Short mmCIF file of C-alpha atoms (C1' of nucleotides) in Angstrom, two decimals:
data_model
loop_
_atom_site.label_atom_id
_atom_site.label_comp_id
_atom_site.label_asym_id
_atom_site.label_seq_id
_atom_site.Cartn_x
_atom_site.Cartn_y
_atom_site.Cartn_z
CA UNK A 1 4.60 10.24 3.59
CA UNK A 2 3.27 12.72 6.56
CA UNK A 3 3.37 12.40 10.01
CA UNK A 4 0.41 13.95 11.98
CA UNK A 5 2.09 16.78 12.82
CA UNK A 6 2.69 17.69 9.13
CA UNK A 7 -0.85 17.31 8.24
CA UNK A 8 -1.48 19.07 11.48
CA UNK A 9 0.48 21.83 10.23
CA UNK A 10 -0.13 21.87 6.79
CA UNK A 11 -4.29 22.09 7.19
CA UNK A 12 -4.58 24.03 10.49
CA UNK A 13 -6.58 20.85 11.82
CA UNK A 14 -5.26 19.41 15.12
CA UNK A 15 -4.13 16.24 15.16
CA UNK A 16 -6.67 15.27 18.05
CA UNK A 17 -9.42 16.34 15.74
CA UNK A 18 -7.53 14.13 12.70
CA UNK A 19 -7.39 11.65 14.71
CA UNK A 20 -11.12 12.19 15.34
CA UNK A 21 -12.18 12.30 11.67
CA UNK A 22 -10.36 9.02 11.18
CA UNK A 23 -12.03 7.56 13.93
CA UNK A 24 -15.09 8.78 12.19
CA UNK A 25 -13.84 7.36 8.97
CA UNK A 26 -13.48 10.65 7.59
CA UNK A 27 -9.85 9.87 6.64
CA UNK A 28 -7.31 7.17 6.74
CA UNK A 29 -4.10 6.41 7.44
CA UNK A 30 -1.39 3.72 6.95
CA UNK A 31 1.37 2.57 9.89
CA UNK A 32 4.97 2.85 10.65
CA UNK A 33 6.21 0.12 12.20
CA UNK A 34 6.19 2.04 15.24
CA UNK A 35 2.28 2.18 14.95
CA UNK A 36 2.50 6.26 14.14
CA UNK A 37 0.39 7.00 11.75
CA UNK A 38 1.16 7.97 7.93
CA UNK A 39 -0.40 9.81 5.84
CA UNK A 40 -0.64 10.09 1.81
CA UNK A 41 -0.17 13.69 0.67
CA UNK A 42 -4.01 13.54 -1.05
CA UNK A 43 -5.33 13.29 2.57
CA UNK A 44 -4.44 16.89 2.64
CA UNK A 45 -7.23 17.65 -0.70
CA UNK A 46 -9.87 15.28 1.71
CA UNK A 47 -9.17 17.35 5.25
CA UNK A 48 -9.82 20.58 2.81
CA UNK A 49 -13.22 18.91 1.35
CA UNK A 50 -13.86 18.36 5.22
CA UNK A 51 -13.37 21.84 6.16
CA UNK A 52 -15.34 23.50 3.22
CA UNK A 53 -18.14 21.31 3.82
CA UNK A 54 -18.45 22.11 7.38
CA UNK A 55 -18.56 25.83 6.34
CA UNK A 56 -21.11 25.32 4.16
CA UNK A 57 -23.16 23.55 7.15
CA UNK A 58 -23.08 20.20 6.39
CA UNK A 59 -22.38 17.78 9.58
CA UNK A 60 -19.46 15.42 9.89
CA UNK A 61 -21.93 12.93 9.14
CA UNK A 62 -23.19 14.13 6.46
CA UNK A 63 -19.49 14.81 5.07
CA UNK A 64 -18.56 11.33 5.71
CA UNK A 65 -21.92 10.08 3.45
CA UNK A 66 -20.15 12.48 0.37
CA UNK A 67 -16.80 11.36 1.17
CA UNK A 68 -17.84 7.71 0.89
CA UNK A 69 -19.19 8.32 -2.86
CA UNK A 70 -15.21 8.56 -4.01
CA UNK A 71 -13.52 5.92 -5.29
CA UNK A 72 -12.02 3.68 -2.84
CA UNK A 73 -9.21 2.31 -4.99
CA UNK A 74 -7.83 5.14 -6.56
CA UNK A 75 -7.02 8.54 -5.43
CA UNK A 76 -9.88 10.68 -6.46
CA UNK A 77 -9.83 12.90 -9.55
CA UNK A 78 -11.15 16.23 -10.59
CA UNK A 79 -14.15 14.95 -11.52
CA UNK A 80 -14.66 13.09 -8.59
CA UNK A 81 -14.62 15.87 -6.45
CA UNK A 82 -16.55 17.91 -8.33
CA UNK A 83 -19.40 15.50 -8.60
CA UNK A 84 -19.78 15.69 -4.80
CA UNK A 85 -20.11 19.56 -4.65
CA UNK A 86 -22.57 19.67 -7.57
CA UNK A 87 -25.47 19.23 -4.69
CA UNK A 88 -24.32 22.02 -2.61
CA UNK A 89 -24.81 24.69 -4.65
CA UNK A 90 -28.13 24.42 -4.38
CA UNK A 91 -27.66 24.16 -0.28
CA UNK A 92 -25.71 27.09 -0.65
CA UNK A 93 -28.25 29.16 -2.68
CA UNK A 94 -31.18 28.39 -0.22
CA UNK A 95 -29.35 29.94 2.96
CA UNK A 96 -28.28 32.64 0.92
CA UNK A 97 -32.43 33.15 0.21
CA UNK A 98 -33.02 32.56 4.31
CA UNK A 99 -30.39 35.17 4.98
CA UNK A 100 -31.88 37.70 2.55
CA UNK A 101 -35.03 37.07 3.52
CA UNK A 102 -34.13 37.08 7.09
CA UNK A 103 -32.27 40.48 6.02
CA UNK A 104 -35.54 41.83 4.65
CA UNK A 105 -37.05 40.91 7.74
CA UNK A 106 -34.71 43.09 9.73
CA UNK A 107 -35.49 46.17 8.22
CA UNK A 108 -39.86 45.37 7.37
CA UNK A 109 -40.68 43.11 10.09
CA UNK A 110 -39.26 43.66 13.21
CA UNK A 111 -40.31 47.22 13.44
CA UNK A 112 -43.62 46.60 12.07
CA UNK A 113 -45.19 44.25 14.53
CA UNK A 114 -45.53 41.31 12.32
CA UNK A 115 -43.18 39.49 14.37
CA UNK A 116 -45.93 39.00 16.42
CA UNK A 117 -45.78 35.62 15.07
CA UNK A 118 -48.81 35.32 13.02
CA UNK A 119 -48.48 36.35 9.65
CA UNK A 120 -44.97 37.23 8.70
CA UNK A 121 -43.26 35.99 5.93
CA UNK A 122 -40.73 34.88 7.72
CA UNK A 123 -42.61 32.15 9.44
CA UNK A 124 -42.51 30.12 6.62
CA UNK A 125 -38.67 29.76 6.11
CA UNK A 126 -36.55 27.48 3.86
CA UNK A 127 -34.74 24.18 5.23
CA UNK A 128 -32.65 24.24 8.38
CA UNK A 129 -29.26 22.73 7.32
CA UNK A 130 -28.73 20.47 10.23
CA UNK A 131 -31.18 21.22 12.48
CA UNK A 132 -33.67 18.39 12.85
CA UNK A 133 -32.95 17.85 16.63
CA UNK A 134 -35.09 20.35 19.64
CA UNK A 135 -35.11 23.74 19.57
CA UNK A 136 -37.71 26.39 18.30
CA UNK A 137 -38.92 24.93 15.42
CA UNK A 138 -41.92 26.90 14.55
CA UNK A 139 -40.14 30.03 12.59
CA UNK A 140 -37.41 27.93 11.72
CA UNK A 141 -38.78 25.30 10.03
CA UNK B 1 -52.12 37.67 30.51
CA UNK B 2 -50.75 34.29 29.07
CA UNK B 3 -49.93 30.84 30.77
CA UNK B 4 -46.92 29.64 29.87
CA UNK B 5 -48.61 26.89 27.46
CA UNK B 6 -49.82 29.70 25.53
CA UNK B 7 -46.99 31.26 24.99
CA UNK B 8 -45.52 27.80 23.78
CA UNK B 9 -47.91 27.18 21.39
CA UNK B 10 -48.52 30.71 19.73
CA UNK B 11 -44.45 31.19 19.63
CA UNK B 12 -43.72 27.37 18.53
CA UNK B 13 -40.90 27.70 21.39
CA UNK B 14 -41.09 24.79 23.59
CA UNK B 15 -42.16 25.65 27.29
CA UNK B 16 -38.49 24.30 28.60
CA UNK B 17 -36.96 26.53 26.16
CA UNK B 18 -39.20 29.60 27.66
CA UNK B 19 -38.40 28.43 31.34
CA UNK B 20 -34.48 28.13 30.09
CA UNK B 21 -34.78 31.46 28.52
CA UNK B 22 -35.92 33.03 31.37
CA UNK B 23 -33.18 31.32 33.37
CA UNK B 24 -30.67 32.98 31.21
CA UNK B 25 -32.65 36.58 31.46
CA UNK B 26 -34.03 36.61 27.99
CA UNK B 27 -37.15 36.93 28.90
CA UNK B 28 -39.28 37.81 32.26
CA UNK B 29 -42.47 36.49 33.39
CA UNK B 30 -44.60 37.39 36.66
CA UNK B 31 -46.58 35.10 39.22
CA UNK B 32 -49.73 34.01 39.50
CA UNK B 33 -50.36 33.40 43.03
CA UNK B 34 -49.92 29.82 42.57
CA UNK B 35 -46.43 30.02 41.58
CA UNK B 36 -47.51 29.83 37.81
CA UNK B 37 -45.55 32.08 35.38
CA UNK B 38 -47.91 34.60 33.34
CA UNK B 39 -46.53 36.39 30.77
CA UNK B 40 -47.25 40.12 28.99
CA UNK B 41 -48.40 39.78 25.39
CA UNK B 42 -45.12 41.75 24.66
CA UNK B 43 -42.94 38.74 25.60
CA UNK B 44 -44.20 37.38 22.17
CA UNK B 45 -42.12 39.95 20.07
CA UNK B 46 -39.06 39.18 22.55
CA UNK B 47 -39.22 35.70 21.79
CA UNK B 48 -39.76 36.33 17.91
CA UNK B 49 -36.92 38.71 18.58
CA UNK B 50 -34.73 35.78 19.97
CA UNK B 51 -35.68 32.68 17.30
CA UNK B 52 -34.80 35.66 14.66
CA UNK B 53 -31.83 36.48 16.14
CA UNK B 54 -30.68 32.71 15.98
CA UNK B 55 -31.31 32.11 12.79
CA UNK B 56 -28.90 34.61 11.72
CA UNK B 57 -26.23 33.12 13.82
CA UNK B 58 -26.29 34.56 17.16
CA UNK B 59 -25.58 32.74 20.22
CA UNK B 60 -28.50 33.40 23.07
CA UNK B 61 -25.55 35.39 25.33
CA UNK B 62 -25.15 37.77 22.13
CA UNK B 63 -29.05 37.94 22.07
CA UNK B 64 -29.34 38.57 25.66
CA UNK B 65 -26.45 41.47 25.77
CA UNK B 66 -29.05 42.93 23.01
CA UNK B 67 -31.79 42.89 24.76
CA UNK B 68 -30.76 43.75 27.58
CA UNK B 69 -29.83 47.48 25.42
CA UNK B 70 -33.93 47.44 25.43
CA UNK B 71 -35.76 50.25 28.00
CA UNK B 72 -36.35 47.94 31.28
CA UNK B 73 -38.94 50.49 32.21
CA UNK B 74 -41.73 50.30 29.23
CA UNK B 75 -42.59 48.43 26.32
CA UNK B 76 -40.32 48.83 23.50
CA UNK B 77 -41.24 50.78 20.58
CA UNK B 78 -40.76 50.25 16.74
CA UNK B 79 -37.75 52.43 17.10
CA UNK B 80 -35.98 50.39 20.02
CA UNK B 81 -36.65 47.38 18.00
CA UNK B 82 -35.04 48.51 14.84
CA UNK B 83 -31.77 49.91 16.69
CA UNK B 84 -31.15 46.62 17.66
CA UNK B 85 -31.00 44.95 14.52
CA UNK B 86 -29.39 47.63 12.71
CA UNK B 87 -25.81 46.13 13.57
CA UNK B 88 -26.96 42.86 11.65
CA UNK B 89 -27.50 43.47 8.24
CA UNK B 90 -23.81 43.82 8.14
CA UNK B 91 -22.94 40.25 9.68
CA UNK B 92 -25.87 39.22 7.71
CA UNK B 93 -23.98 40.62 4.45
CA UNK B 94 -20.68 39.15 5.40
CA UNK B 95 -22.43 35.50 5.87
CA UNK B 96 -24.01 35.73 2.53
CA UNK B 97 -20.49 37.20 0.96
CA UNK B 98 -18.94 33.81 2.85
CA UNK B 99 -21.12 31.80 1.09
CA UNK B 100 -20.86 33.08 -2.20
CA UNK B 101 -17.33 32.76 -1.86
CA UNK B 102 -17.62 29.36 -0.83
CA UNK B 103 -19.70 28.58 -3.77
CA UNK B 104 -17.72 29.88 -6.38
CA UNK B 105 -14.55 27.79 -4.56
CA UNK B 106 -16.81 25.24 -5.17
CA UNK B 107 -16.74 25.15 -8.82
CA UNK B 108 -13.90 26.60 -9.20
CA UNK B 109 -10.93 25.58 -6.32
CA UNK B 110 -12.25 21.95 -5.29
CA UNK B 111 -11.77 20.64 -9.16
CA UNK B 112 -8.25 22.69 -9.66
CA UNK B 113 -5.99 21.51 -6.70
CA UNK B 114 -6.01 24.63 -4.73
CA UNK B 115 -7.74 23.04 -2.28
CA UNK B 116 -4.20 21.59 -1.44
CA UNK B 117 -4.43 24.49 1.12
CA UNK B 118 -1.85 27.01 0.27
CA UNK B 119 -2.92 29.85 -1.74
CA UNK B 120 -6.74 28.98 -2.22
CA UNK B 121 -8.64 32.31 -1.66
CA UNK B 122 -10.52 30.61 0.51
CA UNK B 123 -8.08 30.37 2.68
CA UNK B 124 -8.89 33.74 4.08
CA UNK B 125 -12.87 33.71 5.06
CA UNK B 126 -14.64 36.19 6.46
CA UNK B 127 -16.20 36.62 10.36
CA UNK B 128 -17.12 33.32 12.07
CA UNK B 129 -20.55 34.17 13.81
CA UNK B 130 -20.36 32.29 16.78
CA UNK B 131 -17.46 29.72 16.52
CA UNK B 132 -14.48 31.44 18.81
CA UNK B 133 -13.73 27.79 20.15
CA UNK B 134 -11.69 24.25 18.84
CA UNK B 135 -12.56 23.16 15.96
CA UNK B 136 -10.26 23.86 12.77
CA UNK B 137 -9.40 27.38 12.59
CA UNK B 138 -6.94 27.90 9.49
CA UNK B 139 -9.77 28.39 6.98
CA UNK B 140 -12.26 29.25 9.15
CA UNK B 141 -10.87 32.61 10.25
"C1'" DC C 1 -64.93 15.36 45.56
"C1'" DT C 2 -62.11 13.18 42.59
"C1'" DA C 3 -59.57 13.07 38.48
"C1'" DC C 4 -56.33 14.70 35.48
"C1'" DA C 5 -53.98 18.34 33.06
"C1'" DA C 6 -50.99 21.83 33.50
"C1'" DG C 7 -47.46 23.88 36.36
"C1'" DT C 8 -43.23 23.97 39.89
"C1'" DT C 9 -37.87 23.16 40.70
"C1'" DC C 10 -33.45 20.79 40.25
"C1'" DA C 11 -30.58 17.71 38.83
"C1'" DA C 12 -28.85 14.91 34.85
"C1'" DG C 13 -28.88 13.59 29.94
"C1'" DT C 14 -28.35 14.92 25.21
"C1'" DT C 15 -25.89 16.20 20.60
"C1'" DA C 16 -21.94 17.68 17.99
"C1'" DA C 17 -17.12 18.23 16.93
"C1'" DC C 18 -13.81 18.14 19.54
"C1'" DT C 19 -10.13 18.09 23.29
"C1'" DT C 20 -7.81 17.22 27.68
"C1'" DG C 21 -5.36 13.91 30.79
"C1'" DA C 22 -3.30 10.15 31.88
"C1'" DA C 23 -0.61 6.14 31.47
"C1'" DG C 24 2.61 4.80 28.45
"C1'" DT C 25 5.91 3.93 23.75
"C1'" DC C 26 9.28 5.06 20.30
"C1'" DA C 27 13.20 8.03 18.16
"C1'" DA C 28 16.57 11.19 18.30
"C1'" DG C 29 20.33 13.95 19.35
"C1'" DC C 30 24.04 14.74 22.72
"C1'" DG D 1 22.69 5.40 28.33
"C1'" DC D 2 19.62 9.08 28.77
"C1'" DT D 3 16.53 13.22 28.20
"C1'" DT D 4 13.25 15.38 25.18
"C1'" DG D 5 9.73 15.30 21.85
"C1'" DA D 6 6.51 13.30 19.16
"C1'" DC D 7 3.18 9.68 19.06
"C1'" DT D 8 0.02 6.06 20.79
"C1'" DT D 9 -4.95 4.70 23.28
"C1'" DC D 10 -8.92 5.26 25.74
"C1'" DA D 11 -12.05 7.78 28.90
"C1'" DA D 12 -13.60 11.58 30.58
"C1'" DG D 13 -14.53 16.33 30.01
"C1'" DT D 14 -16.50 20.44 26.99
"C1'" DT D 15 -19.67 23.82 25.22
"C1'" DA D 16 -24.72 25.60 23.25
"C1'" DA D 17 -28.72 24.96 23.96
"C1'" DC D 18 -32.33 22.75 25.51
"C1'" DT D 19 -34.86 17.82 26.79
"C1'" DT D 20 -36.00 14.58 30.34
"C1'" DG D 21 -37.61 12.88 34.59
"C1'" DA D 22 -38.46 12.92 39.62
"C1'" DA D 23 -40.77 14.68 42.78
"C1'" DC D 24 -44.21 17.49 44.08
"C1'" DT D 25 -48.58 21.04 43.79
"C1'" DT D 26 -52.11 23.62 41.37
"C1'" DG D 27 -56.12 24.35 38.70
"C1'" DT D 28 -60.88 22.26 36.29
"C1'" DA D 29 -64.27 19.59 34.23
"C1'" DG D 30 -67.08 16.71 36.04
#
DNA sequence: CTACAAGTTCAAGTTAACTTGAAGTCAAGC
DNA sequence: GCTTGACTTCAAGTTAACTTGAACTTGTAG
C-alpha cells in the first residue's frame, strides 16, 4: 500500500489534487489506523487514465462517469480498460478533423475575407469537447 | 457603423463579451454622442480572428498580443492577417500530433500496462497550449 | 408624450480544476 | 521528551472568460 506522497511522486499529480479526485469520487483510498490514506497500486493506473482522458479533453465529470463503468469488485482487467477508451477514438478523430479544418482556414479564409462571417466553411465546425457554457457559440458550434 | 447589437448578431458573440473584449483591449469602438458604442465593419474580421484563435487554443492574452502586431493606422490587409496566422500552423500541427499519439496510446498503452506510469511514450507529450498553471504536470508536460 | 427596447457602467457571480492556508494530529529520529 | 515532517479536514482563494444584476440613461414607435 502506498501513502499519498508515494502516489503523488509516482504519478506527478499533487496530493491536493489526489484528495480532490477522491472527494469527486474518481479514486478511493483506505485508511491507516492513524486516519492517513493508503492506496493500492492499482490506483496508479486509474490516475493515469484520468490524466490521459483530461488531455483528450474530457471533463472530470465525464471521466467520473467512465470510471463508474469499471467493475467495483475487482481490479479492472485489460479488457475493462479498453472498453472504456473505445469511445474516445471517435472523439479524438473529430477534434483532429476540426483542427485540420482550422489549419486550412488559416491559409484559405483569414486572408480571403470569408472570415467576414457569412459563408465560411468554418462557420459550421464539429463538436465542442466540453464547452456547453457561455462563450461565443456561433462559430464554436 | 454598427451598434453593439448589430455586431453581436452578426458575429454570434454576446454583447457582454464584446464589452469584455474591449476592456481587454482586443477590440475598440467609437462612441455616438449618446455614449453608445459604434463599430466599424472591420471589427467583424477582428472578432472572427479572436474566435478562430480561441478555437485553436490561444488564450485571450495571447490573442491580444497577436492583434497588437496589426497596423494601428489603417484597416489590416490580407497580408497583415496572414502574417499573424503563420505561427499557428505549427501549433496546430503539434496539437494534432499529440492527439494522434494519445489515440494510439489508447489502444496500445491503456490495455498493456505501461500506463502504470514508468516508460510510456505518452510520458513525454508535446506542448500544452495554455496550461502553465496548476494541474497534473508530469504527463501533461 | 409615453412606453419600452437598447445602451451604459460597475460590481459581483459562475464554472472547472485545483491550490493554499489555518489549525490540528501522528510518526520517527535523536 | 522533543522536534520535524507528513498527514488530516475544512474553508477560502485562484484563473480564464465571461455573464448577471443593479441602477440609470437614450433612442424610437405609436
